[in-house]
Amino acid sequence: MREKFRAGTTYRVEGPACVRVIEGEIESLGKVLRPREQLVVPKSKAMSFTVLKDSLLEVRLGDGARMEEIKEPPIPPDWRAAIERILAMPKPVKVLVLGDVDSGKSTFCICLANASIGKGFKTVIIDKDLGQSDIGAPTTIGMGLVTSAVTSLSQVSPIDGYFVGLTSPSRVTHRVIAGVQLLMEKALNMGTEVIIVNTSGWIAGKEARELKWSLISVLKPNAIVAIQRSTEIEHLVRPFKSIRGIEIIRVPSPPIVRMRNRGERRMLRESSYKRYLEGAKIRTFSLSQVGLLYTIYGTGMSLSRDVLRELSETIGVRILYGEEATDAVLLVAERPIRLSEEDMKTIRGKFGGKDVVLTYKGGEEGLLVGLLDTDGRLLGIGIVKEIEFERGIIRILTNVEGDVSMIAFGQIKLDENGRELRKFDGWVL
């Protein structure tokens, strides 16, 4: 549908939708779109645009999409003032953006980044929202260099990343802190002038407090942007009110934000998995050439046949492979088995009380992994298809083509279409 739009009007669009400029100019989040350019709004997301000149637009609305004129400014005036304050700070400036779920954190990051590159500053965004990451695949912390104005973080190409392996930071806060700190150091070493860290919406509870407080302590941001509908972020920022070098900037949540339910969030994740696995092929890796992370496998010594035979008799199921490390033991059975706590206690006793992980042949299939190069840089993700434990051979479905030096195991299983099958509380292997 082609329609004329009057200069000075503003519209909110819920996706899936596409607005293409035929004549005139529109602006969204600081990016000006001219003829032949388009604003794409994914399903389950909402965006706004303002008509700068009388324009002829081609509007395509998908199932469930809608577009409506709005009177209030899509970007609160407080945001513009906050962005001016941040960009006036001495460089390099580090910005940590905090907010609840669907509060507008990503939108603020886009507005700040667009304004920053508009002033000629070298700008990087670190996206640590593991479940709804736009820069990099889900379960990763992505870092992207902003080279031109964007309307979505997904338009920022990743230049580096850190594999965490879960969509929630609650059980792996240490990995999140390590990953953000590592990427921050890399951004600073690149000579970046404005570094923006987008965070997850996990704000309530002692563990959430510890994660956010640890990030602030480690990163030492020049500005903390607290996006609030009311006072929901105050418990996170108040402890730092008197710390020299940190400015706390409170801004309201914008009216254009669309609240998403759990099903929509999962759909967006699965669509992202699929995108980052596009064109994947099965690659074979040998433990003699790659190291393994977040697993016992490949870190200890193989158990002898006599020990495996004794364990098989104790458990009542054949143990195909076993490995003992300094602090833990991995056992691979020929089929799935559930042991009582008493039986597990007996097995642990055979190994001096060490932690024992019991899995089965085929139980590894579908595990999400991250593939790293010789510099420890994340190359991409993959899905485990098979492990030949005795031979030390791992087959992974991935589109990564470069040399791989390390494979990091996640705690999620996917099918080949990116659908989440299962999540695990601890290491699977």
Short mmCIF file of C-alpha atoms in Angstrom, two decimals:
data_model
loop_
_atom_site.label_atom_id
_atom_site.label_comp_id
_atom_site.label_asym_id
_atom_site.label_seq_id
_atom_site.Cartn_x
_atom_site.Cartn_y
_atom_site.Cartn_z
CA MET A 1 0.00 0.00 0.00
CA ARG A 2 1.37 3.38 -1.07
CA GLU A 3 0.21 6.42 0.87
CA LYS A 4 1.17 10.06 1.33
CA PHE A 5 2.29 11.20 4.79
CA ARG A 6 2.42 14.76 6.05
CA ALA A 7 5.62 16.30 7.42
CA GLY A 8 5.74 16.53 11.21
CA THR A 9 3.58 13.46 11.88
CA THR A 10 4.83 10.50 13.91
CA TYR A 11 3.78 6.84 13.71
CA ARG A 12 4.24 3.74 15.83
CA VAL A 13 4.53 0.43 13.94
CA GLU A 14 4.18 -3.06 15.41
CA GLY A 15 5.73 -5.80 13.29
CA PRO A 16 6.03 -7.69 11.18
CA ALA A 17 6.05 -4.67 8.90
CA CYS A 18 8.10 -2.80 6.34
CA VAL A 19 7.94 0.93 5.55
CA ARG A 20 9.74 1.87 2.31
CA VAL A 21 10.43 5.47 1.33
CA ILE A 22 9.37 6.26 -2.25
CA GLU A 23 9.58 10.04 -1.98
CA GLY A 24 10.56 12.34 0.89
CA GLU A 25 12.36 11.60 4.16
CA ILE A 26 11.52 9.94 7.48
CA GLU A 27 13.55 9.57 10.66
CA SER A 28 13.72 6.72 13.16
CA LEU A 29 15.92 6.70 16.27
CA GLY A 30 18.25 9.28 14.77
CA LYS A 31 18.63 7.60 11.37
CA VAL A 32 17.26 9.44 8.34
CA LEU A 33 15.75 7.23 5.65
CA ARG A 34 15.57 8.52 2.10
CA PRO A 35 14.10 7.12 -1.17
CA ARG A 36 14.78 3.39 -1.70
CA GLU A 37 15.59 2.92 2.01
CA GLN A 38 13.24 1.07 4.33
CA LEU A 39 12.37 0.59 7.96
CA VAL A 40 11.92 -3.10 8.82
CA VAL A 41 10.02 -3.95 12.01
CA PRO A 42 10.36 -7.64 13.03
CA LYS A 43 7.50 -9.62 14.50
CA SER A 44 6.98 -9.02 18.24
CA LYS A 45 8.79 -5.68 18.08
CA ALA A 46 7.63 -2.07 17.74
CA MET A 47 9.34 0.98 16.23
CA SER A 48 8.41 4.54 15.40
CA PHE A 49 9.22 7.04 12.69
CA THR A 50 8.69 10.76 12.15
CA VAL A 51 7.98 12.23 8.71
CA LEU A 52 10.58 14.94 8.05
CA LYS A 53 9.26 15.99 4.64
CA ASP A 54 5.95 15.31 2.91
CA SER A 55 6.55 11.73 1.83
CA LEU A 56 5.18 8.92 -0.27
CA LEU A 57 5.64 5.66 1.62
CA GLU A 58 5.00 2.03 0.75
CA VAL A 59 3.69 0.30 3.88
CA ARG A 60 3.47 -3.46 4.17
CA LEU A 61 1.88 -4.93 7.29
CA GLY A 62 2.12 -8.65 8.07
CA ASP A 63 -0.23 -10.79 10.16
CA GLY A 64 -0.95 -9.09 13.48
CA ALA A 65 0.93 -5.93 12.52
CA ARG A 66 -0.48 -2.44 12.90
CA MET A 67 0.47 1.19 12.44
CA GLU A 68 -0.98 4.19 14.23
CA GLU A 69 -0.26 7.89 14.48
CA ILE A 70 0.96 9.03 17.87
CA LYS A 71 1.02 12.53 19.33
CA GLU A 72 3.68 12.18 22.02
CA PRO A 73 7.36 12.24 20.94
CA PRO A 74 8.65 8.67 20.44
CA ILE A 75 11.91 9.60 22.12
CA PRO A 76 11.48 11.34 25.50
CA PRO A 77 13.13 14.78 25.70
CA ASP A 78 15.09 13.51 28.72
CA TRP A 79 16.80 11.03 26.42
CA ARG A 80 18.16 13.74 24.15
CA ALA A 81 19.49 15.67 27.14
CA ALA A 82 21.09 12.49 28.56
CA ILE A 83 22.75 11.70 25.23
CA GLU A 84 24.17 15.23 24.99
CA ARG A 85 25.59 14.92 28.54
CA ILE A 86 27.19 11.56 27.77
CA LEU A 87 28.78 12.63 24.48
CA ALA A 88 30.20 15.75 26.15
CA MET A 89 32.16 13.60 28.65
CA PRO A 90 35.94 13.15 28.21
CA LYS A 91 36.80 10.25 25.92
CA PRO A 92 36.88 7.34 26.10
CA VAL A 93 33.47 7.22 27.74
CA LYS A 94 31.99 3.95 29.03
CA VAL A 95 28.20 3.77 29.34
CA LEU A 96 26.25 1.05 31.17
CA VAL A 97 22.53 0.93 30.30
CA LEU A 98 20.24 -0.61 32.94
CA GLY A 99 16.51 -1.30 32.83
CA ASP A 100 13.76 -3.83 33.36
CA VAL A 101 12.56 -6.21 30.65
CA ASP A 102 11.13 -4.29 27.66
CA SER A 103 12.03 -0.91 29.16
CA GLY A 104 13.73 0.49 26.07
CA LYS A 105 17.39 -0.36 26.75
CA SER A 106 18.19 -1.39 23.18
CA THR A 107 16.33 1.65 21.83
CA PHE A 108 18.42 3.97 24.01
CA CYS A 109 21.63 2.25 22.88
CA ILE A 110 20.65 2.81 19.24
CA CYS A 111 19.83 6.48 19.80
CA LEU A 112 23.10 7.05 21.66
CA ALA A 113 25.15 5.19 19.04
CA ASN A 114 23.57 7.09 16.14
CA ALA A 115 24.21 10.43 17.86
CA SER A 116 27.77 9.36 18.68
CA ILE A 117 28.79 8.42 15.14
CA GLY A 118 27.01 11.56 13.94
CA LYS A 119 29.60 13.51 15.91
CA GLY A 120 32.40 11.42 14.45
CA PHE A 121 33.18 9.29 17.51
CA LYS A 122 34.38 5.71 17.12
CA THR A 123 31.53 3.79 18.73
CA VAL A 124 31.16 0.20 19.94
CA ILE A 125 28.14 -1.56 21.47
CA ILE A 126 28.54 -4.58 23.77
CA ASP A 127 25.27 -6.50 23.99
CA LYS A 128 25.14 -8.74 27.07
CA ASP A 129 21.42 -9.58 26.90
CA LEU A 130 22.01 -13.32 26.52
CA GLY A 131 18.39 -14.25 25.82
CA GLN A 132 17.54 -11.45 23.41
CA SER A 133 20.93 -10.62 21.95
CA ASP A 134 20.83 -8.63 18.72
CA ILE A 135 24.60 -8.46 18.20
CA GLY A 136 25.58 -12.10 17.96
CA ALA A 137 23.70 -15.31 18.62
CA PRO A 138 21.64 -16.04 21.76
CA THR A 139 23.75 -17.30 24.71
CA THR A 140 26.61 -15.02 23.63
CA ILE A 141 27.81 -11.53 24.52
CA GLY A 142 28.29 -9.70 21.24
CA MET A 143 30.41 -6.68 20.40
CA GLY A 144 29.78 -4.61 17.30
CA LEU A 145 31.40 -1.55 15.73
CA VAL A 146 28.81 1.01 14.62
CA THR A 147 29.91 2.42 11.27
CA SER A 148 26.64 4.00 10.11
CA ALA A 149 23.28 4.96 11.61
CA VAL A 150 21.00 2.00 12.37
CA THR A 151 17.41 1.40 13.43
CA SER A 152 18.09 -1.97 15.10
CA LEU A 153 21.02 -3.49 16.95
CA SER A 154 20.75 -6.47 14.59
CA GLN A 155 22.11 -4.14 11.86
CA VAL A 156 25.38 -3.78 13.79
CA SER A 157 27.82 -6.42 12.52
CA PRO A 158 29.58 -8.40 15.28
CA ILE A 159 33.35 -7.95 15.41
CA ASP A 160 33.90 -10.10 18.48
CA GLY A 161 31.99 -12.06 21.08
CA TYR A 162 32.06 -14.25 24.16
CA PHE A 163 30.26 -17.58 24.47
CA VAL A 164 28.33 -18.00 27.75
CA GLY A 165 26.19 -21.00 26.80
CA LEU A 166 22.89 -20.09 28.51
CA THR A 167 20.10 -17.62 27.76
CA SER A 168 19.91 -16.46 31.39
CA PRO A 169 22.85 -15.08 33.39
CA SER A 170 21.52 -16.32 36.74
CA ARG A 171 23.67 -19.48 36.93
CA VAL A 172 26.72 -18.17 35.09
CA THR A 173 27.22 -14.63 36.41
CA HIS A 174 30.99 -15.16 36.56
CA ARG A 175 31.09 -15.91 32.83
CA VAL A 176 29.08 -12.79 32.07
CA ILE A 177 31.40 -10.58 34.11
CA ALA A 178 34.49 -12.15 32.51
CA GLY A 179 33.04 -11.78 29.02
CA VAL A 180 32.01 -8.14 29.37
CA GLN A 181 35.34 -7.21 30.95
CA LEU A 182 37.28 -8.96 28.16
CA LEU A 183 35.29 -7.24 25.41
CA MET A 184 35.57 -3.86 27.16
CA GLU A 185 39.35 -4.20 27.22
CA LYS A 186 39.35 -5.10 23.51
CA ALA A 187 37.16 -2.10 22.70
CA LEU A 188 39.50 0.24 24.59
CA ASN A 189 42.55 -1.26 22.86
CA MET A 190 40.87 -0.48 19.51
CA GLY A 191 40.87 3.20 20.38
CA THR A 192 37.08 3.31 20.80
CA GLU A 193 35.80 6.66 22.03
CA VAL A 194 32.26 5.69 23.07
CA ILE A 195 31.56 2.20 24.47
CA ILE A 196 27.92 1.33 25.19
CA VAL A 197 27.05 -1.77 27.24
CA ASN A 198 23.49 -3.04 26.86
CA THR A 199 22.38 -5.27 29.75
CA SER A 200 19.68 -7.86 30.40
CA GLY A 201 16.37 -7.10 32.11
CA TRP A 202 17.26 -9.26 35.14
CA ILE A 203 17.04 -6.68 37.94
CA ALA A 204 15.36 -8.34 40.95
CA GLY A 205 16.88 -10.55 43.64
CA LYS A 206 20.22 -10.80 45.39
CA GLU A 207 21.93 -12.56 42.48
CA ALA A 208 20.75 -9.90 40.04
CA ARG A 209 22.03 -7.19 42.37
CA GLU A 210 25.41 -8.92 42.66
CA LEU A 211 25.75 -9.24 38.89
CA LYS A 212 24.89 -5.60 38.17
CA TRP A 213 27.01 -4.32 41.08
CA SER A 214 29.95 -6.49 40.00
CA LEU A 215 29.68 -5.18 36.43
CA ILE A 216 29.69 -1.60 37.68
CA SER A 217 32.69 -2.28 39.96
CA VAL A 218 34.68 -4.02 37.21
CA LEU A 219 33.81 -1.77 34.26
CA LYS A 220 33.89 1.54 36.16
CA PRO A 221 31.48 3.21 33.71
CA ASN A 222 31.54 6.98 33.35
CA ALA A 223 27.75 6.97 33.05
CA ILE A 224 25.04 4.60 34.26
CA VAL A 225 21.78 5.14 32.39
CA ALA A 226 18.83 3.95 34.50
CA ILE A 227 15.74 3.55 32.33
CA GLN A 228 12.67 3.39 34.59
CA ARG A 229 8.91 3.45 34.43
CA SER A 230 8.92 4.32 38.11
CA THR A 231 11.73 3.54 40.57
CA GLU A 232 12.44 -0.10 39.68
CA ILE A 233 16.20 0.44 39.13
CA GLU A 234 16.89 2.54 42.22
CA HIS A 235 18.09 -0.41 44.32
CA LEU A 236 20.79 -1.07 41.72
CA VAL A 237 22.16 2.44 41.29
CA ARG A 238 21.81 4.09 44.70
CA PRO A 239 24.90 2.43 46.23
CA PHE A 240 27.02 4.27 43.62
CA LYS A 241 25.55 7.74 44.12
CA SER A 242 28.71 9.10 45.75
CA ILE A 243 31.36 7.24 43.77
CA ARG A 244 33.73 9.61 41.99
CA GLY A 245 33.77 9.28 38.19
CA ILE A 246 30.35 7.62 37.86
CA GLU A 247 27.37 9.75 36.85
CA ILE A 248 23.92 8.22 37.28
CA ILE A 249 21.49 9.44 34.62
CA ARG A 250 17.82 8.57 35.14
CA VAL A 251 15.52 8.61 32.11
CA PRO A 252 11.93 7.40 31.53
CA SER A 253 10.90 4.40 29.48
CA PRO A 254 9.62 5.52 26.03
CA PRO A 255 6.03 5.09 24.81
CA ILE A 256 7.03 3.09 21.72
CA VAL A 257 8.23 0.03 23.67
CA ARG A 258 6.21 -3.15 23.12
CA MET A 259 5.94 -5.70 25.92
CA ARG A 260 6.74 -9.23 24.76
CA ASN A 261 5.57 -12.46 26.35
CA ARG A 262 7.74 -15.51 27.00
CA GLY A 263 6.58 -17.26 23.83
CA GLU A 264 7.50 -14.28 21.67
CA ARG A 265 10.91 -14.06 23.28
CA ARG A 266 11.54 -17.72 22.60
CA MET A 267 10.42 -17.29 18.98
CA LEU A 268 12.88 -14.42 18.51
CA ARG A 269 15.71 -16.51 20.02
CA GLU A 270 14.97 -19.49 17.81
CA SER A 271 14.85 -17.28 14.73
CA SER A 272 18.26 -15.92 15.72
CA TYR A 273 19.75 -19.39 16.27
CA LYS A 274 18.54 -20.37 12.81
CA ARG A 275 20.12 -17.26 11.27
CA TYR A 276 23.48 -17.95 12.88
CA LEU A 277 23.40 -21.59 11.75
CA GLU A 278 22.42 -20.83 8.17
CA GLY A 279 24.45 -22.86 5.68
CA ALA A 280 25.85 -25.09 8.42
CA LYS A 281 27.74 -28.27 7.58
CA ILE A 282 29.11 -31.06 9.73
CA ARG A 283 32.75 -30.59 10.73
CA THR A 284 34.88 -33.16 12.52
CA PHE A 285 37.30 -32.18 15.30
CA SER A 286 39.90 -34.19 17.17
CA LEU A 287 40.79 -33.68 20.84
CA SER A 288 44.43 -33.78 19.74
CA GLN A 289 43.84 -30.46 17.95
CA VAL A 290 41.21 -28.60 20.01
CA GLY A 291 40.66 -27.85 23.69
CA LEU A 292 37.29 -28.21 25.40
CA LEU A 293 35.68 -25.74 27.81
CA TYR A 294 32.81 -26.11 30.31
CA THR A 295 33.05 -29.91 30.30
CA ILE A 296 34.94 -32.63 32.14
CA TYR A 297 35.52 -34.46 28.86
CA GLY A 298 39.03 -34.03 27.54
CA THR A 299 40.45 -32.65 30.79
CA GLY A 300 41.34 -35.88 32.63
CA MET A 301 42.67 -39.40 32.13
CA SER A 302 40.67 -42.24 30.59
CA LEU A 303 39.58 -44.99 32.98
CA SER A 304 40.96 -48.48 32.44
CA ARG A 305 38.83 -51.32 31.09
CA ASP A 306 38.95 -53.03 34.47
CA VAL A 307 37.53 -49.94 36.21
CA LEU A 308 34.83 -49.59 33.52
CA ARG A 309 33.89 -53.25 33.97
CA GLU A 310 33.63 -52.86 37.74
CA LEU A 311 31.48 -49.71 37.36
CA SER A 312 29.22 -51.48 34.86
CA GLU A 313 28.61 -54.28 37.35
CA THR A 314 27.87 -51.77 40.11
CA ILE A 315 25.44 -49.71 38.03
CA GLY A 316 23.85 -52.54 36.07
CA VAL A 317 24.46 -50.80 32.73
CA ARG A 318 27.53 -51.00 30.55
CA ILE A 319 29.83 -47.98 30.91
CA LEU A 320 31.37 -47.30 27.51
CA TYR A 321 33.78 -44.58 28.54
CA GLY A 322 35.05 -42.94 31.69
CA GLU A 323 37.44 -40.12 32.49
CA GLU A 324 38.84 -38.95 35.81
CA ALA A 325 40.16 -35.44 36.36
CA THR A 326 41.58 -33.86 39.51
CA ASP A 327 38.17 -32.69 40.71
CA ALA A 328 35.54 -34.71 38.81
CA VAL A 329 34.66 -37.89 36.92
CA LEU A 330 32.75 -38.34 33.66
CA LEU A 331 30.97 -41.63 32.92
CA VAL A 332 29.26 -42.46 29.61
CA ALA A 333 26.71 -45.30 29.72
CA GLU A 334 25.42 -47.19 26.70
CA ARG A 335 21.85 -46.02 27.36
CA PRO A 336 20.00 -43.49 29.53
CA ILE A 337 19.86 -44.46 33.20
CA ARG A 338 18.71 -42.84 36.43
CA LEU A 339 20.51 -43.81 39.60
CA SER A 340 19.37 -43.36 43.15
CA GLU A 341 21.26 -40.98 45.38
CA GLU A 342 22.57 -44.01 47.29
CA ASP A 343 24.01 -45.50 44.10
CA MET A 344 25.59 -42.17 43.12
CA LYS A 345 27.09 -41.94 46.61
CA THR A 346 28.62 -45.38 46.12
CA ILE A 347 30.15 -44.35 42.79
CA ARG A 348 31.51 -41.11 44.22
CA GLY A 349 33.05 -43.13 47.02
CA LYS A 350 35.03 -45.15 44.49
CA PHE A 351 36.65 -41.90 43.38
CA GLY A 352 37.35 -40.34 46.74
CA GLY A 353 34.14 -38.32 46.85
CA LYS A 354 34.75 -36.48 43.58
CA ASP A 355 31.82 -35.01 41.66
CA VAL A 356 30.48 -37.54 39.11
CA VAL A 357 28.69 -36.65 35.88
CA LEU A 358 26.80 -39.59 34.38
CA THR A 359 25.60 -39.31 30.79
CA TYR A 360 24.91 -41.75 27.95
CA LYS A 361 25.97 -42.34 24.37
CA GLY A 362 23.84 -40.03 22.22
CA GLY A 363 23.00 -37.71 25.11
CA GLU A 364 25.42 -35.18 23.67
CA GLU A 365 23.47 -34.73 20.44
CA GLY A 366 21.98 -31.26 20.08
CA LEU A 367 24.21 -29.50 22.61
CA LEU A 368 24.95 -25.90 21.67
CA VAL A 369 28.64 -25.03 21.47
CA GLY A 370 30.78 -22.00 20.75
CA LEU A 371 33.83 -22.28 18.49
CA LEU A 372 36.90 -20.15 19.23
CA ASP A 373 40.08 -19.39 17.28
CA THR A 374 43.70 -19.39 18.47
CA ASP A 375 43.26 -15.93 20.01
CA GLY A 376 40.21 -17.08 21.97
CA ARG A 377 37.91 -15.04 19.70
CA LEU A 378 34.42 -16.40 19.17
CA LEU A 379 34.00 -17.52 15.55
CA GLY A 380 30.41 -18.73 15.79
CA ILE A 381 28.13 -21.37 17.25
CA GLY A 382 27.35 -24.97 16.40
CA ILE A 383 25.34 -28.02 17.42
CA VAL A 384 26.97 -31.28 18.52
CA LYS A 385 25.93 -34.18 16.30
CA GLU A 386 28.06 -36.94 17.78
CA ILE A 387 31.00 -37.62 20.05
CA GLU A 388 33.17 -40.71 19.72
CA PHE A 389 34.36 -40.57 23.31
CA GLU A 390 36.97 -43.32 23.09
CA ARG A 391 38.57 -41.92 19.93
CA GLY A 392 38.33 -38.27 20.96
CA ILE A 393 36.32 -37.26 17.88
CA ILE A 394 33.58 -34.59 17.91
CA ARG A 395 31.24 -33.88 14.99
CA ILE A 396 29.56 -30.46 15.00
CA LEU A 397 27.00 -28.83 12.70
CA THR A 398 28.28 -25.28 12.13
CA ASN A 399 28.85 -22.66 9.46
CA VAL A 400 32.24 -21.71 10.93
CA GLU A 401 34.91 -22.34 8.31
CA GLY A 402 38.10 -21.05 9.93
CA ASP A 403 40.58 -22.88 12.14
CA VAL A 404 39.09 -23.80 15.52
CA SER A 405 41.29 -24.10 18.62
CA MET A 406 38.70 -24.42 21.37
CA ILE A 407 35.12 -25.65 21.71
CA ALA A 408 33.00 -24.27 24.59
CA PHE A 409 30.01 -26.39 25.63
CA GLY A 410 26.67 -24.76 26.42
CA GLN A 411 23.80 -25.96 28.59
CA ILE A 412 21.07 -25.88 25.94
CA LYS A 413 20.00 -28.42 23.34
CA LEU A 414 18.73 -27.35 19.92
CA ASP A 415 17.42 -29.12 16.86
CA GLU A 416 18.79 -28.28 13.42
CA ASN A 417 16.10 -25.63 12.93
CA GLY A 418 17.20 -23.72 16.03
CA ARG A 419 14.31 -24.83 18.24
CA GLU A 420 15.18 -25.08 21.93
CA LEU A 421 14.66 -28.65 23.14
CA ARG A 422 16.01 -28.55 26.68
CA LYS A 423 18.00 -26.47 29.14
CA PHE A 424 20.31 -27.88 31.81
CA ASP A 425 21.19 -26.57 35.27
CA GLY A 426 24.78 -27.78 35.08
CA TRP A 427 27.37 -29.25 32.76
CA VAL A 428 26.05 -32.06 30.57
CA LEU A 429 29.42 -33.74 30.05
#
